[in-house]
Amino acid sequence: RMERLRARLARSGTMGKALLSILSRGDLTEDDWDEIEETLLGADVGLEASDELMEKLRTETKVRGTTDPGVVREILREQLLALIDPTLDRSLDTVPGIGEDGNHHPATVLVVGVNGTGKTTTIGKLGRVLVAQERSVVLGAADTFRAAAADQLQTWGERVGVDVVRSDIEGADPASVAFEAVAEGRRREADVVLVDTAGRLQNKAGLMDELGKIKRVMEKQAPVREVLLVIDATTGQNAMSQAKVFSEVVGITGIVLTKLDGTAKGGIVINVQRTLGVPVKFVGLGEGADDLAPFDPEGFVDALLS
Ligand code: GDP
């Protein structure tokens, strides 16, 4: 799957390739550096990270004093990788536990993000990954705002062979559905419970109340191990402001960057991680059930530079 991303990035002319070509000119003028900055900003790297990267590139190219494309490529690779930080823990905590009361606690994962970013699809794909690992999974349809949302999750559940806890009452309390989903996970001694939520940004206070309540109520049953924020990579600066709102509302433990198959602007990976201080753990590379990949920093940088 990373291969497919690589092919796409290679076709569409990436930030990495553009930078490589400018840096290989040698004796870079201020115009060249402006061009580098434009390239970085155009790829959604963000101002702060772009400043830092420019600084590092200026120093490193000076220190090594060569325009050999192989060396320039190595410098760029090192610096991009340092920004993405391959040492971050990108695993998903899906190991069930035993509570103080001696009862089984499934690992619970709350999935948040603006509607349309790909939350439901991501949950379906994660379900598929977990089932392939022979883990037992329950899905919770706590997006009760849109009538079709629970149906969509149900369809995914059927597709990947996982049961869905939902409410038949439209507009039911999302927290009570989340509570029921975790309770069901406990009854069945399931390994993992994945909970889908609604993401209406129009009313930040409302969103805060709703997600806060869902999380609190879930914690009455079992600790919430992961809160995954789903972000649409094609929406650039919008995605960044959404990310900030969600991270203020609820503590995020990992990012899923969806629709990376639809953009060559890979810089958003750097920007979003830096802004939120949490790693990108998965990337969405298409609409199908198998189109989710663990984020691989080395593979990603190589794709940018290929
Ligand atoms: P939600 O409202 O956040 O639950 O978003 P959905 O899961 O309903 O997804 C919204 C749309 O984005 C759907 O048409 C999905 O098929 C599509 N989608 C989700 N993830 C990806 C992805 O990684 N790549 C592409 N190309 N489309 C995606």
Coordinates of C-alpha atoms and ligand atoms in Angstrom, one line a residue, residues 114-122 125 146 152 196 258-262 284-287 291, ligand 1:
V114 CA -15.0 16.6 11.5
N115 CA -17.8 14.9 9.5
G116 CA -16.6 13.9 6.1
T117 CA -13.0 13.4 7.1
G118 CA -13.3 9.6 7.0
K119 CA -14.0 8.5 10.6
T120 CA -16.5 5.8 9.8
T121 CA -14.4 4.5 6.9
T122 CA -11.3 4.5 9.1
K125 CA -10.6 -0.4 8.0
R146 CA -27.0 11.9 11.3
Q152 CA -23.0 3.3 7.3
D196 CA -17.5 6.5 16.2
T258 CA -7.0 10.2 5.4
K259 CA -7.2 10.7 1.6
L260 CA -3.4 10.9 1.3
D261 CA -4.1 9.1 -2.0
G262 CA -5.8 12.4 -3.2
G284 CA -5.8 6.4 4.6
L285 CA -4.9 5.6 1.0
G286 CA -8.3 4.9 -0.6
E287 CA -11.9 4.1 0.0
D291 CA -6.7 1.0 2.2
Ligands
GDP1 P1 -17.0 10.6 8.4 O1 -18.2 11.5 8.2 O2 -15.9 11.3 9.1 O3 -17.4 9.3 9.1 O4 -16.5 10.2 7.0 P2 -16.7 8.9 6.1 O5 -16.1 7.7 6.7 O6 -18.2 8.8 5.8 O7 -15.9 9.3 4.7 C1 -16.3 10.4 3.9 C2 -15.9 10.1 2.5 O8 -14.4 10.0 2.4 C3 -16.4 8.8 2.0 O9 -16.8 8.9 0.7 C4 -15.2 7.8 2.1 O10 -15.2 6.8 1.1 C5 -14.0 8.8 1.8 N1 -12.7 8.4 2.3 C6 -12.5 8.0 3.6 N2 -11.2 7.8 3.8 C7 -10.6 7.9 2.5 C8 -9.2 7.7 2.0 O11 -8.2 7.4 2.7 N3 -9.1 8.0 0.7 C9 -10.1 8.4 -0.1 N4 -9.8 8.6 -1.4 N5 -11.4 8.5 0.3 C10 -11.6 8.3 1.6

